[in-house]
Amino acid sequence: MDFKTLLQKRFIVLDGGFGTELIKRGFGADERAELSSFTRPKDVVAIHRSYIDSGCDIINANTFNATPFKFENSGYSFEDSIKKGIELAKEAADGTDVLVALDVPPLGRLLEPTGDFTFEEAYDTYCKIMAAGRDAGADLISLETFSDIYELRAAVLAAKDKTDLPVTATLTFEENGRTFTGCSAACAVRILEGLGVDAVGTNCGLGPDLLAPIVDELLKNTKLPVIVKPNAGLPDPVSGRFSIGAKEFAEYMKPLMEKGVKFVGGCCGTSPEFIKGLKSLTEIIQPNRIAFDGTPCACSGTKLVKINEPRIIGERINPTGKKLFKEALRSCDTNYILKQAIEQVSAGADILDINVGLPEIDEKAMMVRIVKAVQAVTDVPLQLDSTNPEVLEAGLRVCNGKAIINSVNGEENSLSEILPLVKKYGACVVGLTLDENGIPKKADERFAIAEKILGRALSLGIPKEDVFIDCLTLTASVEQEAVKETLKAVKMVTEKLQLKTVLGVSNISFGLPNRELINHTFLTLALQNGLTLPIINPNVASMVGVVRAYKVLYGIDKSSKDFVEAYSGDSASAKAQTAREITLEYAISSGLREDASRITGELLADHSAEDIINKRLIPCLDDIGTKFESGKLFLPQLILAADTAGVCFDVIKARLSSEKKPQQSKGCIILATVKGDIHDIGKNIVRTVLENYGFEVIDLGKDVPEEKIVSVAIERDIRLVGLSALMTTTLGAMENTIRLLREKKPDCKVMVGGAVVTEDYAQSIGADFYAKDAKASADIAKAFFG
Amino acid sequence: MNKYIDRELTLCYLGYRGNKPSGEILPLIEDCEKILQKCASPKRAFQVYDRALCPVDTDSEKLRSHLDGCDQLILFASTLGGGVDGMIRRLSVTDMARAVILDASANAFLERYCEDCDKEISMLFEQKHLTWRYSPGYDGFSIESQRDIIKALDTPKKIGLSLSEGLMLTPQKSTTAIIGLSDNILPKKRTGCAVCNMKETCNFRKEGSHCGF
């Protein structure tokens, strides 16, 4: 029987626990589970047979431990183990219709950004596992027990790229409905269905008694068959015994099967007896599946955004017309871009548009870098924005979630290049209503292009709810009549095609004074005509305000809860601010960012940037630094002051940039936490302090290989490098970095610091300077650059 | 969860040496305590072994002495989860002062949580006497043992705790340890600076204070 035929059945029965069955057959605590196919082949076959005899349709081969890490120094390869595992399962299934699945686990390493294992490394490892399973003759691939949806995505992509086999995927949820890495059932299945897996669900973790809410979420969010393989309850922490017996297990599983779970089996602590119980249930239950909620949505790995009401797409991560942003892209200043990301989310963006297109940079590499960096510090879904399909694909691969592609249009080229990507990665897509002949003047012509885009998407199997239409905003000062056509097209697409619409709002006001007024009036009109996804600058309070007010007036924001939360504090803080008569120094030492920014702006009216920096900011920081050294104030205050001075530097930078004056830099310094060390808080403190003394910092991050530090030092001709290490185990890497710098860039000086570094040690590894804390690093840099 | 919030220990980690935080810092600390309660998801795993069967090498002088008289050992691991790391990462971009405070609060939170786990464990083994938690990286306990503890407890699957290539715990706000169980009352051994690997470099000690360990 093949998998497709099997799917015709009302229920599909899977197997149960494997480890506990091995132990019942005398498998000892000192034996290695990953070698059991070699050491106990007869037991393995017997366990498979016992499950087949209980009524299984699919058995998982004994390959759950077949990963490269578990097979280090074992004398076997994981490929051998996969081959052997599949062979034994096939032997057991011989003469039956039972299918054999390659059982694939998480790899046991935590992926970036919290761990040090990259998405690409995970993908490469899974490719090897999938290829081995394919060659061994598995009938399908069963991805099990995942808690990180990012890792699961890597596994699914590898399975799809290396095999044509059906793929099932299950995650382990906790009682709060999320996995350890915070992924909800809804996000997981939306992402997985998009990637084209054949069945999704949950296994391990909880018993069937606790699974009902998670199962509901799974069923509501996918059209795919749903899998449930629970543990036999929870294990006793001392004896390890599970709390639920076979009969009780079946009783708890019954209602789950009634509401639509199709694949049923067991995980830890379950035995053939449990599976027999499930098998007999399959013969009596008439399922009535919970309906799929087809609300359009995008999601990150942890946050689902339903697009059933206006949602704000933040437009600020885009270099067009932004000098500082372009500069940040050229110099790879990721931090600048991340600040824009976080600022927009704090201001109310539900989704972030990411556009990093600049002719002189490698857009593809930059897209990967920025997508990874942004999703490490925010949890909103991303909209990937590029005209280059290769850039979009690179971004889609590493984007942890169901992204939106911006954009496809009615041109044949665009349709044939972009839509297959949308399909492969399960993204949503924005369709622009233009084609070979440009932007049509009339609404019904734009509607026709929208219809064409939708038709093509559907023909590729892209679900209707994943297609959004952009009816295109033209500039009112140039094409006044076109505004009404845009609004009309939005209404037509919304009502007749029942699709959600997107509009870049700010275009409307080019060339007019008081652009904000035009923008927010147009936004109001567009919302009224059905616009769901305005692309705006969320940092402009009145624009976000329009959306919030609209939601109140249209009864979307029930009891005005969100509105009240957003604005109730307003009047008090306004009063407090007007009452304040303060100095720049007071603002900095007290961490009053808004005041510090305002005062700097005022000072710039009649003082040079240099004067403000040298006569006000630096002396103020020096004063705070001295108090810190003498124990009169403490680390948080030092950093707060440095951070606030940073706001002043930003104001000065922006002014110099707008006046096309050269930037002030007191010197450029590389900072890095050395290879093997993933702790970067100390390095980040130093960065904050150095930057706010006016030094330019190239922050290479944590776990940075020696070669990378040296190559950037050479490329940018850097004279001072700061290295940090928190653990004794990584001090060797610090020493190696210094040695390599001496060899390849002898004129470059090195300062070192970190919890385990002492002055003596710094000397012994040949560092030029020892910085005992952040203040000391600033003193060193000041003396060094003079 | 607010029972694990410990402002005094947080201030100690931030180097306040018994001083009170100033007016502009106090609200940041309060704010970070709220953030921490939202993003921390503390979990623990432990397993008891007969001493001879414990899959971790305890055969160093220091560890032998620490575990003297214990016939059973507990391997222990705990983590606050990746949410705390993520929040510190985010604050490090926009608000370094809060990032530093949250980092210290999380360290204090983890310590208090582990103490709660100690209580839980001693209740499970009422007849036994427990040593304090001895962690890989302490004197005589190789950092390599992280690998054995993580593997024995299957922490990636059980509590979402893994090791980096350089043997660091990920998520960062995590700890592993070994605890000895004895039928007899254990001699009160010193916890503190004498057994600490950091004793030569520790900033607390330089200033004549200690971290509370």
Short mmCIF file of C-alpha atoms in Angstrom, two decimals, chain B residues 89-206:
data_model
loop_
_atom_site.label_atom_id
_atom_site.label_comp_id
_atom_site.label_asym_id
_atom_site.label_seq_id
_atom_site.Cartn_x
_atom_site.Cartn_y
_atom_site.Cartn_z
CA ARG B 89 19.01 40.30 23.13
CA ARG B 90 16.24 42.70 22.22
CA LEU B 91 17.00 45.14 25.03
CA SER B 92 20.69 45.04 24.14
CA VAL B 93 19.79 46.78 20.88
CA THR B 94 17.65 49.56 22.24
CA ASP B 95 18.10 49.83 25.98
CA MET B 96 21.36 48.54 27.34
CA ALA B 97 20.67 49.65 30.92
CA ARG B 98 17.57 47.48 31.08
CA ALA B 99 19.45 44.65 29.33
CA VAL B 100 22.08 44.67 32.08
CA ILE B 101 19.50 44.80 34.84
CA LEU B 102 17.41 42.04 33.29
CA ASP B 103 20.53 39.91 32.94
CA ALA B 104 21.32 40.29 36.63
CA SER B 105 17.68 39.77 37.68
CA ALA B 106 17.57 36.59 35.62
CA ASN B 107 20.72 35.26 37.31
CA ALA B 108 19.16 35.95 40.70
CA PHE B 109 15.86 34.39 39.57
CA LEU B 110 17.65 31.24 38.40
CA GLU B 111 19.44 30.90 41.73
CA ARG B 112 16.21 31.25 43.70
CA TYR B 113 14.46 28.80 41.41
CA CYS B 114 17.24 26.27 41.92
CA GLU B 115 16.88 26.69 45.68
CA ASP B 116 13.21 25.87 45.29
CA CYS B 117 14.18 22.75 43.35
CA ASP B 118 16.55 21.82 46.19
CA LYS B 119 13.56 21.91 48.52
CA GLU B 120 11.48 19.83 46.13
CA ILE B 121 14.23 17.24 45.92
CA SER B 122 14.78 17.09 49.66
CA MET B 123 11.06 16.47 50.12
CA LEU B 124 11.21 13.56 47.68
CA PHE B 125 14.10 12.05 49.62
CA GLU B 126 12.98 12.82 53.12
CA GLN B 127 15.14 10.16 54.72
CA LYS B 128 18.28 11.43 53.02
CA HIS B 129 20.67 14.29 53.54
CA LEU B 130 21.70 16.36 50.53
CA THR B 131 24.91 18.12 49.60
CA TRP B 132 24.68 21.50 47.92
CA ARG B 133 24.69 21.73 44.12
CA TYR B 134 28.15 21.35 42.63
CA SER B 135 28.37 22.48 39.01
CA PRO B 136 30.69 21.63 36.13
CA GLY B 137 33.37 24.28 36.01
CA TYR B 138 33.80 24.35 39.81
CA ASP B 139 37.10 23.18 41.16
CA GLY B 140 37.71 19.53 40.24
CA PHE B 141 34.56 19.19 38.13
CA SER B 142 35.43 19.40 34.46
CA ILE B 143 33.30 21.56 32.20
CA GLU B 144 33.31 18.53 29.86
CA SER B 145 30.90 16.92 32.33
CA GLN B 146 28.21 19.24 30.98
CA ARG B 147 28.01 16.87 28.05
CA ASP B 148 27.38 13.83 30.25
CA ILE B 149 24.74 15.56 32.36
CA ILE B 150 22.89 16.91 29.33
CA LYS B 151 22.93 13.46 27.75
CA ALA B 152 21.95 11.53 30.86
CA LEU B 153 19.01 13.80 31.61
CA ASP B 154 18.07 14.16 27.93
CA THR B 155 17.63 17.86 28.64
CA PRO B 156 17.17 18.98 25.00
CA LYS B 157 13.97 16.93 24.93
CA LYS B 158 12.92 17.26 28.57
CA ILE B 159 13.48 20.97 29.28
CA GLY B 160 14.80 22.47 26.04
CA LEU B 161 18.37 22.81 27.31
CA SER B 162 21.28 22.08 24.97
CA LEU B 163 25.02 22.56 24.78
CA SER B 164 26.86 24.76 22.34
CA GLU B 165 29.91 23.53 20.51
CA GLY B 166 32.05 25.28 23.12
CA LEU B 167 30.22 23.41 25.94
CA MET B 168 28.14 26.37 27.01
CA LEU B 169 24.56 25.93 28.08
CA THR B 170 21.93 27.24 25.70
CA PRO B 171 19.66 28.99 26.64
CA GLN B 172 22.18 30.96 28.69
CA LYS B 173 20.19 31.32 31.87
CA SER B 174 20.63 27.69 32.80
CA THR B 175 22.63 25.58 35.18
CA THR B 176 23.61 21.96 35.72
CA ALA B 177 24.88 20.36 38.91
CA ILE B 178 25.47 17.20 40.85
CA ILE B 179 23.95 16.67 44.29
CA GLY B 180 25.00 13.92 46.69
CA LEU B 181 22.52 11.95 48.80
CA SER B 182 23.56 10.37 52.07
CA ASP B 183 21.84 8.40 54.82
CA ASN B 184 23.92 10.23 57.37
CA ILE B 185 24.09 13.85 58.32
CA LEU B 186 26.71 15.46 56.14
CA PRO B 187 29.44 17.60 57.66
CA LYS B 188 28.62 21.24 57.04
CA LYS B 189 31.04 22.07 54.27
CA ARG B 190 31.78 25.57 53.23
CA THR B 191 30.06 26.86 50.20
CA GLY B 192 31.65 30.03 49.08
CA CYS B 193 34.82 31.52 47.77
CA ALA B 194 37.17 28.76 48.86
CA VAL B 195 35.76 26.28 46.36
CA CYS B 196 35.02 28.78 43.62
CA ASN B 197 36.97 28.77 40.38
CA MET B 198 36.49 32.49 40.08
CA LYS B 199 38.16 33.25 43.38
CA GLU B 200 41.25 34.74 41.74
CA THR B 201 39.40 37.01 39.35
CA CYS B 202 36.14 37.74 41.09
CA ASN B 203 35.14 41.40 41.25
CA PHE B 204 33.16 40.87 44.44
CA ARG B 205 36.24 39.57 46.20
CA LYS B 206 38.41 42.38 44.90
#
